[in-house]
Coordinates of C-alpha atoms and ligand atoms in Angstrom, one line a residue:
Chain A
M1418 CA -0.1 -0.1 0.2
I1419 CA 2.8 2.2 -0.6
S1420 CA 1.6 4.3 -3.2
M1421 CA -1.7 5.0 -1.1
I1422 CA -2.6 7.6 0.9
Q1423 CA -2.4 6.6 4.6
F1424 CA -3.3 8.2 7.9
S1425 CA -0.3 9.8 8.9
D1426 CA -0.4 11.7 5.6
V1427 CA -3.4 13.1 6.3
L1428 CA -2.8 13.8 10.1
A1429 CA 0.9 15.3 9.0
W1430 CA -1.3 17.4 6.4
I1431 CA -3.9 18.7 9.0
H1432 CA -0.7 19.6 11.3
Q1433 CA 0.8 21.4 8.8
L1434 CA -2.4 23.4 7.9
L1435 CA -2.5 24.3 11.6
S1436 CA 0.7 25.1 12.4
S1437 CA 0.8 27.6 9.6
C1438 CA -1.8 29.9 11.2
M1439 CA -1.0 29.2 14.9
A1440 CA 1.5 29.0 17.8
P1441 CA 2.9 25.3 18.3
W1442 CA 1.0 25.5 21.7
L1443 CA -2.5 26.3 20.5
V1444 CA -2.1 23.5 17.8
F1445 CA -1.2 21.1 20.3
L1446 CA -4.1 21.7 22.4
I1447 CA -6.4 22.0 19.4
E1448 CA -4.9 18.5 18.1
L1449 CA -5.3 17.2 21.8
V1450 CA -8.4 18.4 22.2
V1451 CA -10.1 17.1 19.0
A1452 CA -8.0 13.8 18.8
S1453 CA -9.7 12.8 22.2
V1454 CA -13.3 13.8 21.4
A1455 CA -12.9 12.1 18.2
A1456 CA -11.6 8.7 20.0
V1457 CA -14.6 9.3 22.8
V1458 CA -17.2 9.8 20.2
A1459 CA -16.1 6.5 17.9
L1460 CA -16.1 4.5 21.1
L1461 CA -19.9 6.3 22.1
V1462 CA -20.9 5.1 19.0
C1463 CA -19.4 1.5 19.4
V1464 CA -21.1 1.6 22.8
I1465 CA -24.9 2.7 21.1
I1466 CA -24.1 -0.1 18.7
M1467 CA -23.4 -2.6 21.4
V1468 CA -26.1 -1.8 23.9
Y1469 CA -28.5 -2.4 20.7
M1470 CA -26.5 -5.5 19.9
E1471 CA -26.5 -6.8 23.2
R1472 CA -30.5 -6.5 23.8
K1473 CA -31.0 -8.0 20.6
V1474 CA -28.5 -10.6 20.8
A1475 CA -30.0 -11.6 24.4
G1476 CA -33.3 -11.6 23.3
H1477 CA -32.7 -14.0 20.1
M1478 CA -30.5 -16.4 22.4
Q1479 CA -33.7 -16.5 24.6
L1480 CA -36.4 -17.3 22.2
R1481 CA -37.2 -13.7 22.5
H1482 CA -37.4 -10.5 20.1
G1483 CA -35.5 -8.1 21.8
P1484 CA -36.7 -4.6 21.5
N1485 CA -38.8 -4.0 18.3
R1486 CA -41.1 -1.4 18.9
V1487 CA -39.4 1.8 18.7
G1488 CA -38.3 2.4 15.1
W1489 CA -37.3 -0.1 12.8
H1490 CA -36.8 -3.2 14.6
G1491 CA -36.5 -1.6 17.7
V1492 CA -33.2 0.6 17.0
C1493 CA -34.4 3.8 18.9
Q1494 CA -35.2 2.0 21.7
L1495 CA -31.4 2.9 23.1
F1496 CA -32.4 6.2 22.7
A1497 CA -35.8 6.5 24.6
D1498 CA -33.8 5.0 27.2
I1499 CA -31.2 7.5 27.6
I1500 CA -33.8 10.3 27.4
K1501 CA -35.5 8.3 30.1
L1502 CA -32.5 8.1 32.2
L1503 CA -31.8 11.8 31.6
L1504 CA -34.9 13.1 32.9
K1505 CA -35.1 10.8 36.0
E1506 CA -33.5 12.0 39.3
C1507 CA -30.2 11.0 40.4
F1508 CA -31.1 9.9 43.9
T1509 CA -28.5 9.6 46.9
P1510 CA -29.6 7.7 50.1
T1511 CA -29.9 9.9 53.1
R1512 CA -27.1 7.7 55.2
A1513 CA -24.7 7.7 51.8
D1514 CA -21.3 9.4 52.0
K1515 CA -22.1 12.0 49.6
L1516 CA -19.2 12.8 48.1
L1517 CA -17.7 9.7 47.2
F1518 CA -21.2 8.2 46.1
V1519 CA -21.1 11.3 43.3
V1520 CA -17.7 10.6 42.6
A1521 CA -17.6 7.0 42.0
P1522 CA -19.4 6.9 38.7
V1523 CA -17.6 9.8 37.2
L1524 CA -13.9 8.4 38.3
S1525 CA -14.9 4.7 36.7
L1526 CA -15.9 6.2 33.7
C1527 CA -12.6 8.5 33.7
V1528 CA -10.6 5.5 34.2
S1529 CA -11.8 3.3 31.6
L1530 CA -11.6 6.2 29.0
L1531 CA -8.1 6.7 30.0
A1532 CA -7.4 3.3 28.8
L1533 CA -8.6 4.3 25.5
A1534 CA -5.3 6.8 24.9
P1535 CA -2.5 4.2 23.8
I1536 CA -5.5 1.9 21.5
S1537 CA -4.2 2.2 17.9
W1538 CA -7.3 2.5 15.9
G1539 CA -5.7 2.3 12.1
P1540 CA -2.2 2.7 10.6
G1541 CA -0.7 5.5 12.6
L1542 CA -3.9 6.2 13.9
V1543 CA -3.0 6.7 18.1
L1544 CA -4.0 9.3 20.4
W1545 CA -0.3 8.7 22.8
N1546 CA 2.3 6.6 20.5
T1547 CA 4.1 5.2 23.7
N1548 CA 6.3 2.4 24.0
I1549 CA 4.3 1.4 27.4
G1550 CA 1.2 1.0 25.6
V1551 CA -0.2 -2.5 26.7
L1552 CA 1.4 -2.1 30.0
F1553 CA -0.6 1.4 30.6
V1554 CA -3.6 -0.3 29.4
T1555 CA -3.6 -3.1 31.9
A1556 CA -2.3 -0.9 34.7
I1557 CA -5.4 1.4 34.1
S1558 CA -8.2 -1.5 33.6
S1559 CA -7.3 -2.6 36.7
M1560 CA -7.6 0.6 38.4
G1561 CA -11.6 0.3 37.5
V1562 CA -12.2 -1.6 40.8
I1563 CA -11.8 1.7 42.7
G1564 CA -14.5 3.1 41.3
I1565 CA -16.7 0.2 42.2
L1566 CA -15.5 -0.3 45.5
M1567 CA -15.8 3.2 46.3
A1568 CA -19.7 3.0 44.7
G1569 CA -20.3 0.2 47.1
W1570 CA -19.2 1.4 50.3
S1571 CA -20.3 4.8 49.7
S1572 CA -24.0 3.8 49.2
N1573 CA -24.0 2.3 52.7
N1574 CA -25.8 -0.6 51.8
K1575 CA -24.7 -4.3 52.3
Y1576 CA -25.7 -5.5 48.9
A1577 CA -23.7 -3.0 47.5
L1578 CA -20.8 -3.5 49.7
M1579 CA -21.1 -7.2 49.3
G1580 CA -21.2 -6.8 45.5
A1581 CA -18.2 -4.3 45.5
M1582 CA -15.9 -6.7 47.8
R1583 CA -16.8 -9.6 45.3
S1584 CA -15.6 -7.1 42.1
G1585 CA -12.5 -6.4 44.1
A1586 CA -11.5 -10.0 44.7
Q1587 CA -12.6 -10.9 41.4
I1588 CA -10.5 -8.1 39.5
V1589 CA -7.2 -8.7 41.8
S1590 CA -7.5 -12.5 40.5
Y1591 CA -8.2 -12.3 37.0
E1592 CA -5.8 -9.6 36.6
L1593 CA -3.0 -12.3 36.8
S1594 CA -4.1 -14.6 34.2
A1595 CA -5.1 -11.7 31.8
G1596 CA -1.6 -10.1 32.4
L1597 CA 0.2 -13.2 31.3
S1598 CA -1.8 -14.2 28.5
I1599 CA -0.6 -10.5 27.5
V1600 CA 2.8 -11.1 28.0
A1601 CA 2.8 -13.9 26.0
I1602 CA 2.0 -11.9 23.2
V1603 CA 4.3 -8.9 23.9
A1604 CA 7.1 -11.8 24.2
L1605 CA 6.1 -13.0 20.7
A1606 CA 6.2 -9.3 19.3
G1607 CA 8.9 -7.9 21.4
T1608 CA 7.4 -4.8 22.2
L1609 CA 4.6 -2.8 24.5
N1610 CA 3.7 -0.5 21.6
T1611 CA 0.4 -1.0 20.5
G1612 CA 1.4 0.5 16.9
G1613 CA 4.4 -2.0 16.8
I1614 CA 2.6 -5.1 18.4
I1615 CA -0.2 -4.7 15.1
E1616 CA 2.9 -4.2 12.9
S1617 CA 4.5 -7.1 14.0
Q1618 CA 1.9 -9.2 12.4
A1619 CA 2.0 -7.9 9.0
N1620 CA 2.7 -11.3 7.7
G1621 CA -0.3 -13.1 10.0
W1622 CA -1.7 -12.5 13.1
W1623 CA -0.1 -13.8 16.3
I1624 CA -3.3 -16.5 17.0
L1625 CA -2.1 -18.2 13.8
K1626 CA 1.5 -17.7 14.1
G1627 CA 1.9 -18.2 17.6
H1628 CA 1.0 -22.1 17.1
L1629 CA -1.3 -23.5 20.1
P1630 CA 0.0 -21.6 22.8
A1631 CA -1.1 -18.3 21.1
F1632 CA -4.8 -19.6 20.9
F1633 CA -4.6 -20.7 24.5
A1634 CA -3.3 -17.3 25.8
F1635 CA -6.6 -15.9 23.4
I1636 CA -9.1 -17.8 25.4
I1637 CA -7.4 -17.2 28.4
Y1638 CA -7.5 -13.9 27.8
I1639 CA -11.3 -13.8 26.7
I1640 CA -12.1 -15.5 29.7
A1641 CA -10.1 -13.3 32.3
S1642 CA -11.1 -10.0 30.6
T1643 CA -14.7 -10.9 30.7
A1644 CA -14.4 -11.6 34.5
E1645 CA -12.6 -7.8 34.3
C1646 CA -15.7 -6.6 32.7
N1647 CA -17.9 -8.3 35.5
R1648 CA -20.0 -9.4 33.0
A1649 CA -21.9 -12.8 33.1
P1650 CA -20.8 -15.3 33.9
F1651 CA -18.6 -13.8 36.1
D1652 CA -21.2 -11.0 37.0
L1653 CA -20.8 -11.7 41.0
A1654 CA -20.8 -8.1 41.4
E1655 CA -24.2 -7.5 40.1
A1656 CA -25.7 -10.7 41.0
E1657 CA -29.5 -9.6 40.4
S1658 CA -31.0 -12.7 42.2
E1659 CA -28.6 -12.3 45.0
L1660 CA -27.5 -8.8 45.6
T1661 CA -30.4 -6.9 43.6
A1662 CA -27.9 -5.1 41.4
G1663 CA -24.6 -5.2 43.4
Y1664 CA -22.3 -2.2 43.7
H1665 CA -24.8 0.0 41.7
T1666 CA -27.9 -1.0 44.1
E1667 CA -28.6 2.4 45.1
Y1668 CA -27.8 4.2 41.7
S1669 CA -30.4 5.8 39.9
G1670 CA -30.9 8.3 36.9
M1671 CA -27.7 9.1 34.8
Q1672 CA -25.5 8.2 37.6
F1673 CA -26.7 4.4 36.7
G1674 CA -26.7 5.3 33.4
I1675 CA -22.6 5.8 33.7
F1676 CA -22.4 2.6 35.3
Y1677 CA -23.7 1.0 32.5
L1678 CA -21.9 3.2 29.9
N1679 CA -19.1 2.2 31.8
E1680 CA -19.5 -1.7 31.4
Y1681 CA -19.9 -1.2 27.5
I1682 CA -16.7 1.4 27.5
N1683 CA -14.9 -1.6 29.5
M1684 CA -15.8 -4.5 27.1
G1685 CA -15.0 -2.1 24.0
V1686 CA -11.5 -1.5 25.5
V1687 CA -10.8 -5.1 26.5
S1688 CA -12.0 -6.3 22.9
M1689 CA -9.7 -3.6 21.4
V1690 CA -6.5 -5.0 23.2
A1691 CA -7.7 -8.4 22.6
S1692 CA -7.7 -7.7 18.7
T1693 CA -4.7 -5.5 19.0
L1694 CA -2.7 -8.7 20.5
F1695 CA -4.2 -11.7 19.2
L1696 CA -6.1 -10.6 16.0
G1697 CA -3.9 -8.3 14.0
G1698 CA -5.6 -4.9 15.1
W1699 CA -6.5 -3.0 12.1
Q1700 CA -4.2 -5.8 9.7
P1701 CA -6.2 -7.5 7.5
F1702 CA -6.4 -11.3 7.5
Y1703 CA -2.8 -12.7 6.1
L1704 CA -1.8 -16.2 5.6
P1705 CA 1.5 -16.8 7.2
F1706 CA 2.6 -19.6 4.8
D1707 CA 5.3 -18.8 1.8
F1708 CA 3.6 -19.9 -1.4
G1709 CA 1.7 -19.0 -4.6
W1710 CA -1.7 -18.8 -3.7
A1711 CA -1.2 -17.9 0.0
H1712 CA 0.7 -15.0 -1.4
A1713 CA -1.7 -13.8 -4.1
F1714 CA -4.4 -14.0 -1.2
N1715 CA -2.4 -11.9 1.0
D1716 CA -1.9 -9.3 -2.0
I1717 CA -5.9 -9.3 -2.3
M1718 CA -6.1 -8.4 1.1
A1719 CA -3.5 -5.8 1.1
L1720 CA -5.3 -4.0 -1.5
K1721 CA -2.7 -4.3 -4.0
F1722 CA -4.7 -4.5 -6.9
M1723 CA -6.0 -0.5 -6.0
E1724 CA -2.6 0.7 -6.4
T1725 CA -3.1 1.1 -10.6
W1726 CA -6.7 2.4 -9.7
P1727 CA -6.9 6.6 -9.8
A1728 CA -6.0 8.3 -6.9
W1729 CA -9.3 9.4 -6.1
I1730 CA -10.8 5.7 -5.3
S1731 CA -7.6 5.0 -3.4
W1732 CA -9.1 7.3 -0.9
V1733 CA -11.7 4.6 -0.1
S1734 CA -8.6 2.1 1.1
L1735 CA -8.1 4.7 4.0
A1736 CA -11.3 2.9 5.6
W1737 CA -10.1 -0.7 4.9
P1738 CA -7.7 -1.0 8.1
L1739 CA -11.0 0.4 10.1
V1740 CA -13.4 -2.2 8.5
W1741 CA -10.9 -4.9 10.1
F1742 CA -10.4 -2.9 13.1
F1743 CA -14.5 -2.8 13.9
G1744 CA -15.0 -6.1 12.4
K1745 CA -12.8 -7.9 15.5
L1746 CA -13.8 -5.7 17.7
F1747 CA -17.5 -6.3 17.5
L1748 CA -16.6 -9.9 16.6
I1749 CA -15.0 -10.4 20.2
I1750 CA -18.0 -8.5 21.7
F1751 CA -20.4 -11.1 20.2
F1752 CA -18.5 -13.7 21.7
M1753 CA -18.6 -12.0 25.0
M1754 CA -22.4 -11.7 24.7
W1755 CA -22.9 -15.2 23.3
F1756 CA -21.1 -16.1 26.5
R1757 CA -23.2 -14.0 29.0
W1758 CA -26.6 -15.1 27.4
T1759 CA -25.4 -19.1 27.5
F1760 CA -23.5 -19.7 30.7
P1761 CA -25.1 -20.0 34.0
R1762 CA -23.4 -17.9 36.6
L1763 CA -20.6 -18.9 38.6
R1764 CA -20.4 -19.0 42.5
I1765 CA -17.6 -17.0 44.4
D1766 CA -16.0 -20.2 45.2
Q1767 CA -16.0 -21.6 41.8
L1768 CA -15.0 -18.3 40.7
L1769 CA -12.1 -17.9 42.5
K1770 CA -11.3 -22.2 41.9
L1771 CA -11.5 -21.5 38.3
E1772 CA -8.7 -18.4 38.0
W1773 CA -6.3 -20.0 40.5
K1774 CA -6.5 -23.7 40.2
Y1775 CA -7.2 -23.4 36.3
L1776 CA -6.5 -20.7 34.4
L1777 CA -3.4 -19.4 36.5
P1778 CA -1.2 -22.5 36.2
L1779 CA -2.2 -23.1 32.5
S1780 CA -1.4 -19.7 31.7
I1781 CA 2.0 -20.1 33.3
V1782 CA 2.3 -23.3 31.5
N1783 CA 1.4 -21.6 28.5
L1784 CA 3.7 -18.9 29.0
V1785 CA 6.7 -20.8 29.7
I1786 CA 5.8 -22.9 26.1
I1787 CA 5.5 -19.0 24.4
A1788 CA 8.9 -18.1 25.7
L1789 CA 10.4 -21.5 24.2
I1790 CA 8.8 -20.8 21.2
V1791 CA 10.2 -17.3 21.0
V1792 CA 13.9 -18.7 22.1
L1793 CA 14.1 -21.2 19.6
G1794 CA 12.3 -19.0 16.6
L1795 CA 9.5 -21.7 16.1
H1796 CA 7.0 -19.0 15.2
F1797 CA 6.5 -17.7 12.1
Chain B
M838 CA 0.1 -39.1 37.4
K839 CA -3.4 -40.3 37.9
A840 CA -4.2 -36.8 39.2
L841 CA -2.5 -34.8 36.4
Y842 CA -4.4 -37.2 33.8
N843 CA -7.9 -36.4 35.8
Y844 CA -7.1 -32.7 35.7
L845 CA -6.6 -32.2 32.1
K846 CA -9.7 -34.5 31.7
E847 CA -11.8 -32.5 33.7
V848 CA -10.5 -29.4 31.7
A849 CA -11.4 -30.9 28.4
F850 CA -14.8 -31.9 29.5
A851 CA -15.3 -28.5 31.0
F852 CA -14.9 -26.7 27.3
V853 CA -16.8 -29.8 25.5
S854 CA -19.9 -28.9 28.0
L855 CA -19.5 -25.3 27.0
A856 CA -19.5 -25.5 23.6
N857 CA -22.4 -27.5 23.4
G858 CA -24.5 -24.6 24.9
L859 CA -22.8 -21.9 23.1
L860 CA -24.2 -24.1 19.9
L861 CA -27.5 -24.4 20.9
T862 CA -28.0 -20.7 21.6
L863 CA -25.9 -19.9 18.5
K864 CA -28.6 -22.0 16.6
Y865 CA -31.3 -20.2 18.2
F866 CA -29.5 -16.6 17.4
V867 CA -28.8 -17.6 13.7
T868 CA -32.4 -18.9 13.1
P869 CA -34.7 -16.7 14.9
W870 CA -37.7 -17.2 12.6
K871 CA -37.7 -20.5 13.7
S872 CA -36.9 -20.2 17.3
I873 CA -38.6 -16.9 18.3
I874 CA -41.7 -18.3 20.7
T875 CA -42.9 -14.7 21.7
E876 CA -46.2 -14.1 20.7
N877 CA -46.6 -10.3 18.9
Y878 CA -49.9 -9.7 21.1
P879 CA -51.8 -7.5 20.5
D880 CA -50.8 -7.3 16.9
N881 CA -51.8 -11.2 16.5
R882 CA -55.0 -10.5 17.9
A883 CA -57.1 -11.6 15.5
N884 CA -55.4 -15.1 15.6
P885 CA -53.6 -15.7 18.7
S886 CA -52.0 -18.9 19.6
V887 CA -52.7 -20.0 23.1
A888 CA -51.8 -23.1 24.6
D889 CA -55.2 -25.1 25.9
E890 CA -53.1 -25.9 29.2
F891 CA -53.4 -21.8 29.8
A892 CA -55.3 -21.4 32.9
G893 CA -57.6 -18.3 32.5
E894 CA -61.1 -17.9 33.7
V895 CA -62.9 -20.2 35.8
I896 CA -66.4 -21.8 34.1
L897 CA -69.1 -23.6 35.5
I898 CA -69.5 -26.5 32.5
H899 CA -72.9 -26.8 31.0
D900 CA -74.2 -29.2 28.7
E901 CA -76.7 -28.7 25.8
N902 CA -80.2 -29.5 28.2
N903 CA -78.2 -26.4 30.1
E904 CA -77.5 -28.8 33.0
H905 CA -74.2 -28.2 35.2
K906 CA -72.6 -31.1 37.6
C907 CA -72.2 -28.8 40.4
T908 CA -73.7 -30.7 43.7
A909 CA -72.8 -27.3 45.6
C910 CA -70.6 -29.3 48.2
T911 CA -68.4 -26.1 48.5
L912 CA -65.0 -27.9 48.5
C913 CA -64.1 -25.5 45.8
Q914 CA -64.8 -22.9 47.9
L915 CA -62.7 -24.3 50.4
A916 CA -59.7 -25.1 48.6
C917 CA -59.7 -21.2 46.9
P918 CA -57.1 -19.7 48.8
N919 CA -58.2 -16.3 47.8
N920 CA -62.1 -16.7 48.7
S921 CA -62.8 -16.2 45.4
I922 CA -65.8 -18.4 45.3
Q923 CA -69.0 -18.1 47.0
I924 CA -71.7 -21.1 46.5
I925 CA -74.8 -20.2 47.5
S926 CA -77.1 -23.2 47.8
K927 CA -80.8 -23.4 48.7
Q928 CA -83.0 -26.4 50.0
V929 CA -85.7 -27.7 47.7
E930 CA -88.3 -30.7 48.2
T931 CA -88.2 -33.1 45.8
E932 CA -90.8 -35.2 44.6
D933 CA -90.7 -38.0 47.2
G934 CA -90.5 -35.5 49.8
K935 CA -87.2 -35.4 50.7
K936 CA -85.3 -32.1 51.4
K937 CA -82.5 -31.7 48.9
K938 CA -79.5 -29.0 48.9
V939 CA -78.9 -27.4 45.2
L940 CA -77.1 -24.8 44.0
D941 CA -78.7 -21.5 44.0
K942 CA -75.6 -19.2 43.0
W943 CA -72.0 -20.1 41.8
V944 CA -70.5 -16.5 42.6
Y945 CA -67.0 -16.1 40.8
H946 CA -64.9 -12.9 42.2
L947 CA -62.6 -12.7 38.6
E948 CA -61.0 -9.7 40.4
M949 CA -59.7 -12.0 43.4
C950 CA -58.4 -15.3 41.4
T951 CA -54.9 -16.1 41.0
F952 CA -56.0 -18.8 38.3
C953 CA -54.0 -21.1 40.5
K954 CA -56.4 -23.8 39.3
Q955 CA -56.9 -25.2 43.0
C956 CA -60.5 -25.0 42.8
I957 CA -60.5 -27.1 39.4
D958 CA -58.3 -30.0 41.5
A959 CA -60.9 -30.0 44.3
C960 CA -63.9 -30.5 42.6
P961 CA -65.1 -34.2 42.9
Q962 CA -67.7 -33.7 40.1
D963 CA -65.4 -32.1 37.4
A964 CA -67.7 -29.4 37.1
I965 CA -65.7 -26.6 36.5
K966 CA -62.8 -25.9 34.1
M967 CA -60.7 -23.0 33.1
T968 CA -60.7 -21.3 30.1
N969 CA -57.7 -19.9 27.9
S970 CA -59.2 -16.5 27.8
Y971 CA -57.0 -13.8 28.8
E972 CA -58.4 -10.4 28.3
L973 CA -60.0 -9.9 31.1
S974 CA -59.7 -6.5 32.3
C975 CA -62.7 -4.0 32.3
F976 CA -63.3 -0.3 33.5
D977 CA -66.2 -1.3 36.1
R978 CA -64.8 -3.8 39.0
S979 CA -68.5 -4.9 39.5
T980 CA -68.7 -6.8 36.3
L981 CA -66.2 -9.1 37.3
T982 CA -68.0 -10.9 39.8
K983 CA -70.2 -12.9 37.9
I984 CA -72.8 -15.8 38.4
L985 CA -71.8 -18.8 36.7
N986 CA -74.3 -21.0 37.0
Q987 CA -76.5 -20.2 34.0
P988 CA -80.2 -19.0 34.9
G989 CA -82.6 -21.9 34.8
S990 CA -79.8 -24.3 35.0
K991 CA -80.1 -27.6 37.1
L992 CA -78.1 -30.2 38.2
K993 CA -77.1 -33.3 35.7
E994 CA -78.8 -36.7 37.0
K995 CA -76.4 -39.5 37.3
P996 CA -77.1 -41.6 35.3
K997 CA -79.0 -44.6 37.0
V998 CA -77.3 -47.7 37.9
T999 CA -79.5 -50.3 36.2
A1000 CA -77.3 -53.6 35.6
K1001 CA -75.9 -55.2 38.6
V1002 CA -72.3 -54.8 39.2
Q1003 CA -72.2 -57.7 41.7
E1004 CA -72.3 -61.1 40.4
Ligands
SF4_865 S1 -58.0 -20.5 40.2 FE1 -57.6 -19.9 42.7 S2 -57.6 -18.4 43.0 FE2 -58.9 -18.8 41.5 S3 -61.3 -19.3 41.7 FE3 -59.8 -21.2 41.6 S4 -58.7 -21.7 44.1 FE4 -59.7 -19.4 43.6
SF4_866 S1 -68.0 -26.5 41.5 FE1 -67.4 -28.6 42.0 S2 -66.5 -28.3 43.8 FE2 -67.5 -26.5 43.8 S3 -69.5 -26.8 44.9 FE3 -69.9 -27.4 42.4 S4 -69.3 -29.6 42.7 FE4 -68.6 -28.8 44.8

C-alpha cells in the first residue's frame, strides 16, 4: 500500500495546516482536544451499537424478539432509554457518603476512558504513541475496581458493599491470568507499543503465527477479561438474584447510566486490546505461509490491486484498516455476549477456583511454552 | 500421574460441555424465525395461539340441556386460597318429599382470582374448568363478580345404575 494515502499523511497534512496559522502550543492543544473527542465519540458510537446488539443477541438467544417497538426493529429503543435516564432524578440515599457516592461513577468512567489513550485505531492513528502502551492499558483497567469499591462502600447498603467486595476479589485474581496472556504476546512481538504489536502481525495474526499456545493465551485472555468487565458468567458484582444489583443498587438516573455505559466502554477497550494482541488490530487477514496462492491471497487482502487505480478511489482504502479494526472489535464483543447469554453464573468459590486452580497454572505453563517458542524461533 | 490426567480430563470436559451450550444458543440466534416463541400480542389479536392448558377464567361447564354437574358441595370454595368463590345453595323438596340441597348461585370473584387452579383440582364432580381466555380486564369492577350457573340451569341427573355390578 505504498502508493496509497495513509492516515499518517492525512494527519501530517492537518498538522501542517494548523501550524501554518497558529502558535505551536495552540496547535498542540487543539490537536489534543480534537483527537480525544474523536476517540471518545467513536467509542460512544460503538457503545450505542453494542447496547442495541446486546439486547438483540440476548433476545434471540432466549427465544425472544428483543426490542422491536421503537423504530425499525427497535433501533431507537436506546435513545428512548437514554432520555428516560436523563430525566430521572439522581437519588442519593440519606446515610450515604455524599461526596464519594457522586464521585464514584465519574471516576470509573474516567478510568475506563483513560485506557483508550494508547489504542491504535488504524495505521498511524493512535492518540498516544507510547512504548509502554499495553502496560498502560493493563495498569489503568485494573484501577476500575476503585470506582466500584467507592460506589459500593459509599452507598451504605450491604448488597452494594458485598457486590463491590466480590468485584475487588474477582478483578485482583483475574488480572493475573489476563496479564500473563498479554505477556505471552508481548514476548512474541517483542514490544509493548500497540502500533508495534500490530505491525509485527503484518504477515499473519499472532493467534495463527504463535501456534496452539497463542490460541490458548487468547482463550485465557477472553475469559479473564470477561471476568474483569464483571460480565456474566462472572457478574458476581451485580448478581441480580442475590444482590439486587450489586454495587450500583442505590444509583438511579444518569449516575446509573454512567455505570451502564462504563460496562460497555470496558468491554470495548478489552476487545480492542484482544484484537490488537491476538487478531492483528487493523491488519487484514494474512496467511502466514510462503507459497503461491497464499501470496496472492495476501496481496488481495493488502489491496495491492488498488495501486493501479486512480488516486481518488484509493481514498476508499483508508477505510480498509478501520473496517478490520471494528470488525474484530464487534466479533470479540459478540463472543462476550454469546458467553453471557449462554452460561450460568459461577459461585464465588467456583470463580476463584477457576482462576487460581485452572487458569493461572495453565497460563503460566502456556507462557513458558511461548517463551520456548520465541527462544527457538519456532513461530512464523 | 493419575491426578494430572484427571485434571486435564476435567479441563477438556469443561470445554466440551461449554461448547455444547454455545452451539445451542448460536442455533437460536441465527435462526430467529424458527426459534422465537414470543407471541406478538396485540398485533396477532385476530388469531392468537394460546395453549389449551393456559389457565384463564373459571367457568362452570353446562351441557346442551343447560345442565351442570355442581352439587354445591363447597369443596372448591374451601380450596380457594383467595376466597374468590362463594357457593350459595338452597333447600328444595323433591317429589318423594325429601329435602335436598341444590346450587342457587355459583359466585365467582374474578378480581380476586389468581388462576391457581386449586378449585379445579378440588372439585369431585369435575363440574368446573378453566378456559384459556386472557383479555379479562374491564373498566367496571362490579362486572368482574360473576354468577357462573346459567339461569334456569339444573343439576345433571346421574345416570341410573340399572345393571347389577356385582355377580
Ligand atoms: S383458580 Fe384459584 S384463586 Fe381462582 S377461583 Fe380457583 S382456587 Fe380460587
Ligand atoms: S363446583 Fe365442584 S367443588 Fe365446587 S361446589 Fe360444585 S361440585 Fe362442589
